[in-house]
Coordinates of C-alpha atoms in Angstrom, one line a residue:
X1 CA 212.8 -157.8 -99.0
X2 CA 212.8 -159.6 -102.2
X3 CA 208.8 -159.4 -102.2
X4 CA 208.8 -155.7 -101.5
X5 CA 211.6 -155.2 -104.3
X6 CA 209.3 -157.2 -106.5
X7 CA 206.2 -154.9 -105.8
X8 CA 208.5 -151.9 -106.5
X9 CA 209.5 -153.3 -109.9
X10 CA 206.0 -154.3 -110.7
X11 CA 204.9 -150.7 -109.9
X12 CA 207.9 -149.2 -111.8
X13 CA 206.9 -151.3 -114.8
X14 CA 203.4 -150.2 -114.9
X15 CA 204.1 -146.5 -114.4
X16 CA 206.7 -146.8 -117.4
X17 CA 203.9 -148.4 -119.5
X18 CA 201.5 -145.7 -118.4
X19 CA 204.0 -142.9 -118.9
X20 CA 204.9 -144.3 -122.5
X21 CA 201.2 -144.4 -123.4
X22 CA 200.7 -140.8 -122.1
X23 CA 203.6 -139.6 -124.2
X24 CA 202.4 -141.2 -127.1
X25 CA 199.0 -139.7 -126.7
X26 CA 200.6 -136.3 -126.5
X27 CA 202.9 -136.7 -129.5
X28 CA 200.6 -138.7 -132.0
X29 CA 198.6 -136.6 -134.6
X30 CA 195.0 -136.4 -134.3
X31 CA 195.0 -137.0 -130.6
X32 CA 191.3 -136.1 -129.9
X33 CA 189.2 -137.2 -127.1
X34 CA 187.4 -139.9 -129.0
X35 CA 190.8 -141.5 -129.9
X36 CA 191.1 -142.5 -126.1
X37 CA 187.3 -143.6 -126.1
X38 CA 186.9 -147.3 -127.2
X39 CA 183.4 -147.7 -126.1
X40 CA 180.8 -147.2 -128.9
X41 CA 178.3 -145.4 -126.5
X42 CA 180.6 -142.7 -125.6
X43 CA 181.7 -142.2 -129.3
X44 CA 178.1 -141.8 -130.2
X45 CA 177.8 -139.1 -127.4
X46 CA 180.9 -137.2 -128.6
X47 CA 179.9 -137.5 -132.2
X48 CA 176.5 -135.9 -131.4
X49 CA 178.2 -132.9 -129.4
X50 CA 180.8 -132.3 -132.2
X51 CA 178.1 -132.2 -134.8
X52 CA 176.1 -129.7 -132.7
X53 CA 179.0 -127.6 -131.7
X54 CA 180.6 -127.0 -134.9
X55 CA 177.7 -125.2 -136.6
X56 CA 177.0 -123.1 -133.5
X57 CA 180.6 -122.1 -133.1
X58 CA 180.7 -121.0 -136.7
X59 CA 177.5 -118.8 -136.6
X60 CA 178.0 -117.4 -133.2
X61 CA 181.7 -116.9 -132.4
X62 CA 183.5 -117.8 -135.6
X63 CA 186.1 -119.6 -133.5
X64 CA 188.4 -122.6 -133.9
X65 CA 190.6 -124.4 -131.6
X66 CA 194.1 -123.5 -131.1
X67 CA 196.0 -125.9 -133.3
X68 CA 198.4 -126.5 -130.3
X69 CA 195.7 -127.9 -128.0
X70 CA 193.7 -131.2 -128.2
X71 CA 190.2 -130.8 -129.3
X72 CA 188.1 -131.4 -126.1
X73 CA 190.8 -133.6 -124.6
X74 CA 189.4 -134.8 -121.5
X75 CA 187.2 -131.8 -121.1
X76 CA 190.2 -129.5 -120.4
X77 CA 190.5 -128.1 -124.0
X78 CA 190.2 -124.2 -124.1
X79 CA 188.5 -122.5 -127.1
X80 CA 190.5 -119.6 -128.4
X81 CA 189.4 -117.0 -130.8
X82 CA 191.1 -116.9 -134.2
X83 CA 191.0 -114.5 -137.0
X84 CA 189.4 -116.9 -139.6
X85 CA 186.1 -118.5 -139.4
X86 CA 185.5 -122.2 -139.2
X87 CA 184.4 -124.3 -142.3
X88 CA 181.1 -126.1 -141.8
X89 CA 180.8 -128.0 -144.8
X90 CA 180.2 -131.8 -144.5
X91 CA 183.6 -132.5 -145.8
X92 CA 185.2 -130.6 -143.0
X93 CA 183.2 -132.4 -140.3
X94 CA 184.0 -135.8 -141.8
X95 CA 187.8 -134.8 -142.0
X96 CA 187.7 -133.9 -138.3
X97 CA 185.9 -137.1 -137.4
X98 CA 188.3 -139.1 -139.3
X99 CA 191.1 -137.8 -137.1
X100 CA 188.9 -138.2 -134.0
X101 CA 188.4 -141.8 -134.8
X102 CA 191.4 -143.8 -135.9
X103 CA 191.0 -147.6 -136.0
X104 CA 193.0 -148.1 -132.8
X105 CA 194.3 -146.1 -130.0
X106 CA 198.0 -145.6 -130.6
X107 CA 198.9 -146.8 -127.0
X108 CA 201.2 -149.8 -126.9
X109 CA 200.1 -153.0 -125.2
X110 CA 201.1 -154.0 -121.9
X111 CA 204.1 -156.1 -121.7
X112 CA 205.9 -157.7 -118.8
X113 CA 209.0 -159.7 -119.2
X114 CA 210.7 -161.4 -116.0
X115 CA 214.1 -162.9 -115.8
X116 CA 213.8 -165.5 -113.1
X117 CA 216.5 -165.5 -110.5
X118 CA 217.9 -162.1 -111.8
X119 CA 218.8 -159.5 -109.3
X120 CA 218.8 -156.7 -111.8
X121 CA 217.2 -155.6 -115.0
X122 CA 218.6 -157.0 -118.1
X123 CA 218.5 -156.3 -121.8
X124 CA 219.1 -158.8 -124.3
X125 CA 220.5 -158.6 -128.0
X126 CA 219.9 -158.0 -130.8
X127 CA 216.5 -156.3 -130.1
X128 CA 217.5 -154.8 -126.8
X129 CA 214.5 -156.5 -125.1
X130 CA 214.1 -155.4 -121.4
X131 CA 213.7 -158.2 -119.0
X132 CA 212.7 -157.1 -115.3
X133 CA 214.6 -158.6 -112.4
X134 CA 212.8 -161.4 -110.6
X135 CA 209.8 -160.6 -108.6
X136 CA 206.3 -162.0 -107.7
X137 CA 207.5 -165.3 -106.6
X138 CA 206.2 -167.1 -103.6
X139 CA 209.2 -169.3 -103.1
X140 CA 212.0 -171.2 -104.5
X141 CA 215.6 -170.4 -105.1
X142 CA 217.7 -168.9 -107.7
X143 CA 220.5 -170.5 -109.5
X144 CA 222.6 -170.2 -112.8
X145 CA 220.9 -171.6 -115.8
X146 CA 222.0 -173.8 -118.7
X147 CA 219.8 -172.7 -121.7
X148 CA 219.1 -176.0 -123.8
X149 CA 217.7 -174.1 -126.9
X150 CA 218.5 -171.4 -129.3
X151 CA 214.7 -170.3 -128.9
X152 CA 215.1 -169.2 -125.4
X153 CA 216.4 -165.8 -124.4
X154 CA 220.1 -165.6 -123.5
X155 CA 219.5 -165.1 -119.7
X156 CA 222.0 -166.4 -117.0
X157 CA 219.8 -167.3 -114.2
X158 CA 216.6 -169.0 -113.2
X159 CA 214.4 -169.9 -110.2
X160 CA 213.7 -173.5 -109.1
X161 CA 211.2 -174.9 -106.7
X162 CA 212.5 -177.6 -104.5
X163 CA 210.1 -180.2 -103.2
X164 CA 211.4 -179.6 -99.6
X165 CA 210.2 -176.0 -99.8
X166 CA 206.5 -177.3 -99.6
X167 CA 203.8 -175.5 -101.6
X168 CA 205.4 -172.3 -102.4
X169 CA 205.9 -172.9 -106.2
X170 CA 204.2 -169.8 -107.9
X171 CA 204.3 -166.7 -109.5
X172 CA 201.8 -164.1 -108.9
X173 CA 201.8 -160.8 -110.8
X174 CA 199.5 -158.1 -109.7
X175 CA 198.3 -154.8 -111.5
X176 CA 197.9 -156.5 -114.9
X177 CA 195.3 -154.6 -116.7
X178 CA 192.3 -156.6 -117.5
X179 CA 192.5 -158.0 -121.1
X180 CA 193.5 -160.7 -123.4
X181 CA 197.3 -161.9 -123.0
X182 CA 199.6 -164.1 -124.7
X183 CA 201.5 -165.9 -121.9
X184 CA 205.1 -167.6 -122.4
X185 CA 207.1 -169.6 -120.0
X186 CA 210.8 -170.7 -120.8
X187 CA 212.3 -173.5 -118.9
X188 CA 216.1 -174.3 -118.6
X189 CA 218.4 -176.6 -116.6
X190 CA 220.0 -175.7 -113.4
X191 CA 223.9 -175.5 -114.0
X192 CA 224.9 -177.6 -111.2
X193 CA 225.8 -181.4 -111.7
X194 CA 224.3 -182.3 -108.2
X195 CA 220.7 -181.6 -109.7
X196 CA 218.8 -183.9 -112.0
X197 CA 219.7 -183.1 -115.6
X198 CA 216.2 -182.7 -116.7
X199 CA 213.1 -182.3 -114.5
X200 CA 209.6 -183.1 -115.6
X201 CA 206.7 -181.1 -114.0
X202 CA 203.3 -179.8 -114.7
X203 CA 202.3 -176.1 -115.5
X204 CA 199.3 -174.4 -114.6
X205 CA 198.0 -170.7 -115.3
X206 CA 195.3 -169.3 -113.2
X207 CA 194.1 -172.4 -111.9
X208 CA 194.1 -174.4 -115.4
X209 CA 196.6 -177.0 -116.1
X210 CA 198.1 -176.2 -119.7
X211 CA 201.1 -178.4 -120.0
X212 CA 203.1 -181.3 -118.8
X213 CA 206.7 -181.5 -119.6
X214 CA 207.8 -184.8 -121.1
X215 CA 211.1 -186.6 -120.9
X216 CA 213.6 -185.4 -123.3
X217 CA 212.1 -181.8 -123.5
X218 CA 215.6 -180.4 -123.3
X219 CA 216.7 -181.9 -126.4
X220 CA 213.7 -180.6 -128.4
X221 CA 213.6 -176.9 -129.2
X222 CA 209.9 -176.7 -129.4
X223 CA 209.4 -178.2 -126.0
X224 CA 211.7 -175.7 -124.1
X225 CA 208.8 -173.4 -123.6
X226 CA 205.0 -173.3 -123.3
X227 CA 202.8 -170.6 -124.7
X228 CA 199.1 -170.0 -123.8
X229 CA 196.4 -167.4 -124.7
X230 CA 194.2 -166.5 -121.6
X231 CA 192.0 -163.7 -120.3
X232 CA 192.9 -161.7 -117.2
X233 CA 189.8 -160.5 -115.5
X234 CA 191.1 -159.7 -111.9
X235 CA 193.9 -157.7 -112.6
X236 CA 196.2 -160.4 -111.5
X237 CA 198.2 -163.3 -113.2
X238 CA 199.2 -166.6 -111.4
X239 CA 201.2 -169.4 -112.8
X240 CA 202.3 -172.4 -110.5
X241 CA 204.6 -175.5 -111.2
X242 CA 203.8 -178.9 -109.9
X243 CA 206.6 -181.4 -109.5
X244 CA 205.9 -184.9 -110.7
X245 CA 208.5 -186.5 -108.6
X246 CA 211.4 -186.1 -111.0
X247 CA 213.5 -183.0 -110.4
X248 CA 212.7 -179.5 -109.2
X249 CA 210.7 -177.3 -111.6
X250 CA 212.9 -174.6 -113.1
X251 CA 211.8 -171.4 -114.8
X252 CA 214.2 -169.2 -116.9
X253 CA 211.6 -166.5 -117.8
X254 CA 208.0 -165.3 -118.0
X255 CA 206.6 -163.2 -120.6
X256 CA 203.1 -161.6 -120.3
X257 CA 202.1 -159.8 -123.6
X258 CA 198.7 -158.1 -124.1
X259 CA 197.0 -158.9 -127.6
X260 CA 193.7 -157.9 -129.1
X261 CA 190.7 -158.7 -127.1
X262 CA 189.3 -160.7 -130.2
X263 CA 192.5 -162.4 -131.0
X264 CA 192.2 -166.1 -132.2
X265 CA 188.5 -166.1 -132.2
X266 CA 187.3 -169.6 -133.6
X267 CA 183.8 -170.0 -132.7
X268 CA 181.3 -170.5 -130.0
X269 CA 183.7 -172.1 -127.6
X270 CA 186.0 -169.1 -127.7
X271 CA 185.9 -166.8 -124.7
X272 CA 187.2 -166.5 -121.1
X273 CA 186.2 -170.1 -120.3
X274 CA 188.7 -171.6 -122.7
X275 CA 192.6 -171.4 -122.7
X276 CA 194.4 -171.8 -126.0
X277 CA 197.8 -173.7 -125.6
X278 CA 200.0 -173.5 -128.8
X279 CA 200.7 -177.1 -129.8
X280 CA 202.4 -176.1 -133.3
X281 CA 203.3 -173.2 -135.1
X282 CA 205.5 -173.1 -138.0
X283 CA 206.6 -170.9 -141.0
X284 CA 206.8 -172.8 -144.3
X285 CA 209.4 -172.4 -147.2
X286 CA 212.0 -170.3 -145.6
X287 CA 213.5 -172.8 -143.2
X288 CA 214.5 -170.1 -140.7
X289 CA 212.8 -169.8 -137.4
X290 CA 211.7 -166.3 -136.0
X291 CA 209.6 -164.4 -133.8
X292 CA 207.4 -161.6 -134.8
X293 CA 209.5 -159.1 -133.4
X294 CA 212.0 -160.5 -136.1
X295 CA 209.4 -159.9 -138.8
X296 CA 208.7 -156.5 -137.4
X297 CA 205.2 -157.5 -136.2
X298 CA 202.8 -155.4 -134.7
X299 CA 203.1 -155.5 -130.8
X300 CA 199.3 -156.2 -130.6
X301 CA 199.7 -159.6 -132.1
X302 CA 202.3 -160.5 -129.3
X303 CA 205.4 -162.0 -130.3
X304 CA 205.0 -165.6 -131.7
X305 CA 207.5 -168.0 -132.6
X306 CA 207.4 -169.6 -135.9
X307 CA 209.4 -172.7 -136.3
X308 CA 211.0 -172.5 -139.9
X309 CA 210.3 -175.8 -142.2
X310 CA 211.7 -175.6 -145.8
X311 CA 209.6 -178.8 -146.8
X312 CA 207.4 -181.6 -145.4
X313 CA 209.2 -184.9 -144.8
X314 CA 207.6 -186.7 -148.1
X315 CA 206.3 -183.8 -150.1
X316 CA 206.8 -180.1 -151.3
X317 CA 209.7 -177.8 -152.0
X318 CA 210.4 -174.2 -150.9
X319 CA 209.4 -171.0 -152.6
X320 CA 209.8 -167.3 -151.7
X321 CA 209.2 -163.8 -152.9
X322 CA 210.2 -160.2 -151.9
X323 CA 206.9 -159.0 -153.3
X324 CA 204.7 -156.8 -150.8
X325 CA 201.8 -158.8 -149.3
X326 CA 198.4 -157.1 -148.9
X327 CA 195.8 -157.7 -146.1
X328 CA 198.5 -158.4 -143.4
X329 CA 199.0 -156.9 -140.1
X330 CA 195.2 -156.3 -139.6
X331 CA 192.8 -156.9 -136.6
X332 CA 192.5 -159.1 -134.6
X333 CA 195.6 -161.3 -135.0
X334 CA 198.1 -158.8 -136.7
X335 CA 200.0 -161.5 -138.8
X336 CA 203.3 -160.1 -140.1
X337 CA 203.9 -159.7 -143.9
X338 CA 207.0 -161.6 -143.9
X339 CA 205.0 -164.6 -142.9
X340 CA 203.4 -165.0 -146.3
X341 CA 206.7 -164.3 -148.3
X342 CA 207.5 -167.9 -148.5
X343 CA 205.6 -171.1 -148.8
X344 CA 205.9 -174.8 -149.5
X345 CA 204.5 -175.8 -153.0
X346 CA 203.8 -179.2 -154.5
X347 CA 205.5 -180.2 -157.7
X348 CA 204.7 -182.2 -160.7
X349 CA 205.8 -185.5 -159.1
X350 CA 204.0 -184.8 -155.8
X351 CA 201.3 -182.1 -156.2
X352 CA 199.5 -182.9 -152.9
X353 CA 201.0 -181.9 -149.6
X354 CA 200.8 -183.6 -146.4
X355 CA 201.9 -183.0 -142.8
X356 CA 201.5 -184.8 -139.6
X357 CA 201.6 -183.1 -135.9
X358 CA 201.6 -184.8 -132.6
X359 CA 198.6 -184.4 -130.7
X360 CA 196.7 -185.5 -127.4
X361 CA 194.0 -187.9 -128.0
X362 CA 190.4 -186.9 -127.4
X363 CA 191.2 -183.1 -127.2
X364 CA 190.1 -180.4 -129.7
X365 CA 192.4 -178.3 -131.7
X366 CA 191.9 -175.1 -133.8
X367 CA 193.9 -175.3 -136.9
X368 CA 194.8 -171.8 -138.7
X369 CA 195.9 -172.1 -142.3
X370 CA 198.1 -169.1 -143.9
X371 CA 197.8 -168.9 -147.5
X372 CA 199.0 -166.3 -150.3
X373 CA 199.5 -166.6 -153.9
X374 CA 203.1 -165.8 -154.3
X375 CA 203.8 -167.8 -157.5
X376 CA 204.2 -165.3 -160.4
X377 CA 203.0 -168.0 -162.8
X378 CA 199.6 -168.1 -161.1
X379 CA 197.6 -165.0 -162.1
X380 CA 194.0 -166.0 -162.4
X381 CA 191.2 -167.7 -160.7
X382 CA 191.0 -171.6 -161.1
X383 CA 194.7 -172.0 -161.7
X384 CA 195.3 -173.3 -158.2
X385 CA 192.6 -175.1 -156.7
X386 CA 192.8 -177.7 -153.8
X387 CA 190.9 -179.0 -150.7
X388 CA 192.1 -179.1 -147.1
X389 CA 191.6 -182.2 -145.1
X390 CA 192.0 -182.9 -141.4
X391 CA 192.5 -186.6 -140.6
X392 CA 190.8 -187.3 -144.0
X393 CA 187.7 -185.1 -143.6
X394 CA 187.3 -182.1 -145.7
X395 CA 187.7 -178.9 -143.8
X396 CA 187.8 -176.5 -146.8
X397 CA 186.7 -177.5 -150.3
X398 CA 188.0 -176.0 -153.6
X399 CA 190.1 -173.2 -152.0
X400 CA 191.0 -170.7 -154.6
X401 CA 193.2 -168.3 -153.1
X402 CA 192.9 -165.6 -155.8
X403 CA 189.3 -166.0 -155.8
X404 CA 189.0 -165.6 -152.2
X405 CA 191.5 -162.5 -152.0
X406 CA 190.8 -160.9 -155.1
X407 CA 194.2 -161.3 -156.4
X408 CA 198.0 -162.4 -156.1
X409 CA 200.3 -161.3 -153.3
X410 CA 197.2 -161.2 -150.7
X411 CA 197.0 -162.9 -147.3
X412 CA 194.3 -165.6 -146.7
X413 CA 193.7 -167.0 -143.3
X414 CA 191.3 -170.0 -142.7
X415 CA 190.5 -171.7 -139.7
X416 CA 188.8 -174.9 -138.5
X417 CA 188.4 -176.8 -135.3
X418 CA 188.7 -180.5 -134.9
X419 CA 188.5 -183.2 -132.1
X420 CA 191.7 -185.4 -132.4
X421 CA 190.8 -189.2 -131.9
X422 CA 194.3 -190.3 -131.9
X423 CA 197.8 -189.1 -131.2
X424 CA 198.5 -187.9 -134.7
X425 CA 196.8 -185.0 -136.8
X426 CA 197.1 -185.5 -140.4
X427 CA 196.7 -182.3 -142.5
X428 CA 196.3 -183.0 -146.1
X429 CA 196.3 -180.4 -149.2
X430 CA 194.6 -182.5 -152.0
X431 CA 194.7 -180.6 -155.4
X432 CA 192.4 -180.7 -158.2
X433 CA 193.7 -181.8 -161.8
X434 CA 196.4 -179.6 -163.1
X435 CA 197.2 -177.5 -159.8
X436 CA 199.9 -177.8 -157.0
X437 CA 199.0 -177.2 -153.5
X438 CA 200.5 -174.3 -151.6
X439 CA 200.9 -173.4 -147.8
X440 CA 202.5 -170.4 -146.1
X441 CA 202.1 -171.2 -142.5
X442 CA 200.4 -173.4 -140.0
X443 CA 199.2 -172.9 -136.3
X444 CA 197.4 -175.7 -134.1
X445 CA 196.5 -174.3 -130.8
X446 CA 194.9 -176.7 -128.3
X447 CA 191.7 -175.8 -126.8
X448 CA 191.6 -176.4 -123.0
X449 CA 188.7 -175.5 -120.6
X450 CA 189.3 -173.3 -117.6
X451 CA 187.8 -176.2 -115.5
X452 CA 190.9 -178.3 -115.9
X453 CA 191.8 -178.2 -112.3
X454 CA 189.5 -176.7 -109.6
X455 CA 191.9 -174.3 -107.9
X456 CA 195.2 -172.4 -108.5
X457 CA 196.7 -174.1 -105.6
X458 CA 199.8 -176.1 -106.2
X459 CA 199.9 -179.7 -106.0
X460 CA 200.5 -181.0 -102.5
X461 CA 204.1 -181.5 -102.6
X462 CA 204.3 -183.1 -99.2
X463 CA 202.0 -186.0 -100.4
X464 CA 204.1 -186.3 -103.6
X465 CA 207.3 -186.6 -101.5
X466 CA 205.8 -189.6 -99.6
X467 CA 205.1 -191.3 -103.0
X468 CA 208.3 -190.5 -105.0
X469 CA 209.2 -194.0 -105.4
X470 CA 206.0 -195.1 -106.7
X471 CA 205.6 -192.1 -109.0
X472 CA 209.1 -192.8 -110.4
X473 CA 208.4 -196.4 -111.0
X474 CA 205.1 -195.6 -112.9
X475 CA 206.7 -192.9 -114.8
X476 CA 209.4 -195.0 -115.9
X477 CA 207.0 -197.8 -117.2
X478 CA 205.0 -195.2 -118.7
X479 CA 207.7 -193.7 -120.8
X480 CA 209.2 -196.9 -121.7
X481 CA 205.9 -198.1 -123.3
X482 CA 205.3 -194.8 -124.8
X483 CA 208.6 -195.1 -126.5
X484 CA 207.9 -198.5 -128.0
X485 CA 207.0 -198.4 -131.6
X486 CA 205.9 -201.1 -133.9
X487 CA 207.6 -200.7 -137.5
X488 CA 206.2 -202.5 -140.4
X489 CA 207.8 -202.2 -143.8
X490 CA 209.7 -199.1 -142.5
X491 CA 206.5 -197.2 -141.4
X492 CA 205.2 -196.4 -138.2
X493 CA 202.0 -198.2 -137.4
X494 CA 201.5 -197.1 -133.7
X495 CA 202.4 -197.9 -130.1
X496 CA 203.2 -201.4 -129.2
X497 CA 201.1 -201.1 -126.1
X498 CA 198.6 -198.8 -124.6
X499 CA 198.9 -197.2 -121.2
X500 CA 195.1 -197.2 -120.5
X501 CA 195.6 -198.7 -117.1
X502 CA 198.3 -196.3 -116.2
X503 CA 197.1 -193.0 -115.0
X504 CA 195.9 -190.8 -112.1
X505 CA 199.3 -189.5 -111.0
X506 CA 200.7 -186.1 -111.9
X507 CA 202.4 -186.4 -115.3
X508 CA 200.4 -189.1 -116.4
X509 CA 197.1 -189.0 -118.3
X510 CA 193.9 -188.5 -116.3
X511 CA 192.0 -191.7 -115.6
X512 CA 188.9 -191.7 -117.6
X513 CA 185.4 -192.4 -115.9
X514 CA 184.7 -195.2 -118.3
X515 CA 185.9 -198.7 -118.4
X516 CA 186.4 -200.9 -121.5
X517 CA 184.2 -203.9 -122.3
X518 CA 187.4 -206.4 -121.6
X519 CA 187.9 -204.5 -118.4
X520 CA 184.2 -205.0 -117.3
X521 CA 184.3 -208.7 -118.3
X522 CA 187.3 -209.3 -116.3
X523 CA 185.9 -207.5 -113.4
X524 CA 182.6 -209.7 -113.8
X525 CA 184.5 -212.9 -113.8
X526 CA 186.7 -211.8 -110.9
X527 CA 183.6 -211.1 -108.8
X528 CA 181.9 -214.3 -109.9
X529 CA 185.0 -216.3 -108.8
X530 CA 185.3 -214.6 -105.6
X531 CA 181.7 -215.3 -104.9
X532 CA 182.0 -219.0 -105.7
X533 CA 185.0 -219.2 -103.5
X534 CA 183.1 -217.7 -100.5
X535 CA 180.3 -220.0 -101.1
X536 CA 182.6 -222.9 -101.3
X537 CA 184.2 -222.0 -98.0
X538 CA 180.7 -221.7 -96.5
X539 CA 179.6 -225.2 -97.6
X540 CA 182.8 -226.7 -96.4
X541 CA 182.4 -225.1 -92.9
X542 CA 178.7 -226.0 -92.7
X543 CA 179.6 -229.7 -93.7
X544 CA 182.4 -229.9 -91.1
X545 CA 180.0 -228.4 -88.4
X546 CA 177.5 -231.2 -89.3
X547 CA 180.0 -234.0 -89.1
X548 CA 181.1 -232.8 -85.6
X549 CA 177.7 -232.8 -84.3
X550 CA 176.8 -236.2 -85.8
X551 CA 180.0 -237.7 -84.2
X552 CA 178.8 -236.2 -80.8
X553 CA 175.4 -237.9 -81.2
X554 CA 176.9 -241.4 -82.0
X555 CA 179.3 -241.3 -79.1
X556 CA 176.6 -240.2 -76.7
X557 CA 174.3 -243.1 -77.8
X558 CA 177.1 -245.7 -77.4
X559 CA 177.9 -244.5 -73.8
X560 CA 174.4 -244.5 -72.5
X561 CA 173.9 -248.2 -71.4
X562 CA 177.5 -248.2 -69.9
X563 CA 176.6 -245.3 -67.7
X564 CA 173.1 -246.6 -66.6
X565 CA 174.7 -250.0 -65.6
X566 CA 177.5 -248.2 -63.6
X567 CA 174.9 -245.8 -61.8
X568 CA 172.8 -248.9 -60.7
X569 CA 175.6 -250.9 -59.5
X570 CA 176.7 -247.9 -57.3
X571 CA 173.3 -247.8 -55.8
X572 CA 173.2 -251.6 -54.9
X573 CA 176.4 -251.2 -53.2
X574 CA 175.1 -248.6 -51.0
X575 CA 171.9 -250.5 -50.2
X576 CA 173.7 -253.8 -49.3
X577 CA 176.1 -252.6 -46.6
X578 CA 176.8 -255.0 -43.7
X579 CA 174.6 -254.3 -40.7
X580 CA 176.2 -253.3 -37.5
X581 CA 174.1 -253.6 -34.3
X582 CA 176.4 -251.7 -31.9
X583 CA 176.1 -248.6 -34.3
X584 CA 172.4 -248.8 -34.7
X585 CA 170.4 -246.2 -32.6
X586 CA 166.8 -245.5 -32.6
X587 CA 165.4 -242.2 -33.4
X588 CA 165.0 -241.1 -29.8
X589 CA 168.6 -241.6 -29.0
X590 CA 169.6 -239.8 -32.1
X591 CA 167.2 -237.0 -31.1
X592 CA 168.6 -236.5 -27.7
X593 CA 172.1 -236.3 -28.9
X594 CA 171.3 -233.9 -31.5
X595 CA 169.4 -231.8 -28.8
X596 CA 172.2 -231.9 -26.2

């Protein structure tokens, strides 16, 4: 029943989106056939048809389309005779073509929001966002939810997946149009004291593991959800949750929001073979966190969450403006204008800016910098020039916002990809003499190949259940070591110990294929010691065997004369028996007795 109802809701959601799109097509101005055609070849064919038809119509019929009907819309338009001739000038043709070919189809992007565990559709304030009732799940149970962060939607139910239920711990949403999507999953706590207060588990999307919840996530706002950018190519979306042995995975809501196909292009690695998982996204200067929806952003940019930061820990001060910002909300990422109306800027005491973000070692990150010159005192080129460094290496040199944008109050977006070698990524804005650095916003998505795991099947929960004790012990050791820090003069200098030898179970780092030199030397010494021990045992056995054989030979040599004498004595005794005449018989008598 629940699955049938889920399919019904999915179909209703799809029909709702389709009908909304159709209504927009009918009501929007200039809705000609080319507006709905996005393929260049078809556009060229339609352009040719229009250019040939207009002069012919003017010469032969003197007709024009009825203004109440779309021009050639889906081949159903009807040509009506009018009382005035058509204009055949080039300007008229260009005007018609400009109406026929807008920059984008006015249809809204696909959007699906699911309130996990809910039995009815829900609208949340203040934006009246519609959340569909729970559907698409393969198992689990619903329960009341405790929302740990202000970032999360104010929903009251969740769905959790007990280990005892086996492998059924996924959501599969069908009839999703092919395209590029922003996917966001919110987590919550079960409002029941008998459950573990904070579960930890892994999350995968379409077979790619994108995130592992860490201990303490419910106390950190940014860790109460995970966001990724994926391509849907088979009209279905699947996300699974894999328990690491501590608590049952609990999901508050799921968002699937279509974005531009070319959004967040960063280079050759970009495409359907790579998943972008948002590691950090913040807006600088305002100190107020917000979603794109709060900024009035274009829906084709998704609904990104921006963590508000007023200043960096050791540098910068906030600044803002109400001036309009140009070059915003444009293809392909559609960044909202409000994002560039506040910034963190250096001062005379500390003109440079520096920021650190926690990263996973040996992983690639694509960092996006949002810049706009919003200081009214900076009006010309060369007045603010700085370099942008990633972990000490120059990513962008001599950045002059006004020179790149052509003036003040214009948005500039820069992107660079880096492979993190440690657990910290340091971003530095190093100024030239007489300048102060400025930054409006920063994004740091993590690049993850889709071959992260081989299939979208969930982790074998029955095997995990058999090793829960070992898993908890290893996880406890891992997190205890992870939280140990070495402080020197009040500054963080790194972890007190490494966990290179602790890996290979869900929730912990994957074991690498290579061993360190120290480990190799240790293994060699161990193998040599074992070999020597085996050789020693063989020598001891062989020596003992030789001793036993030698002892036997000596004993045999000593006993030989005694044995010979005893044998001769017995023979003499037998030969010297007393002669008894009455017992003696000749051969004939003996023979007759035997014959008788």
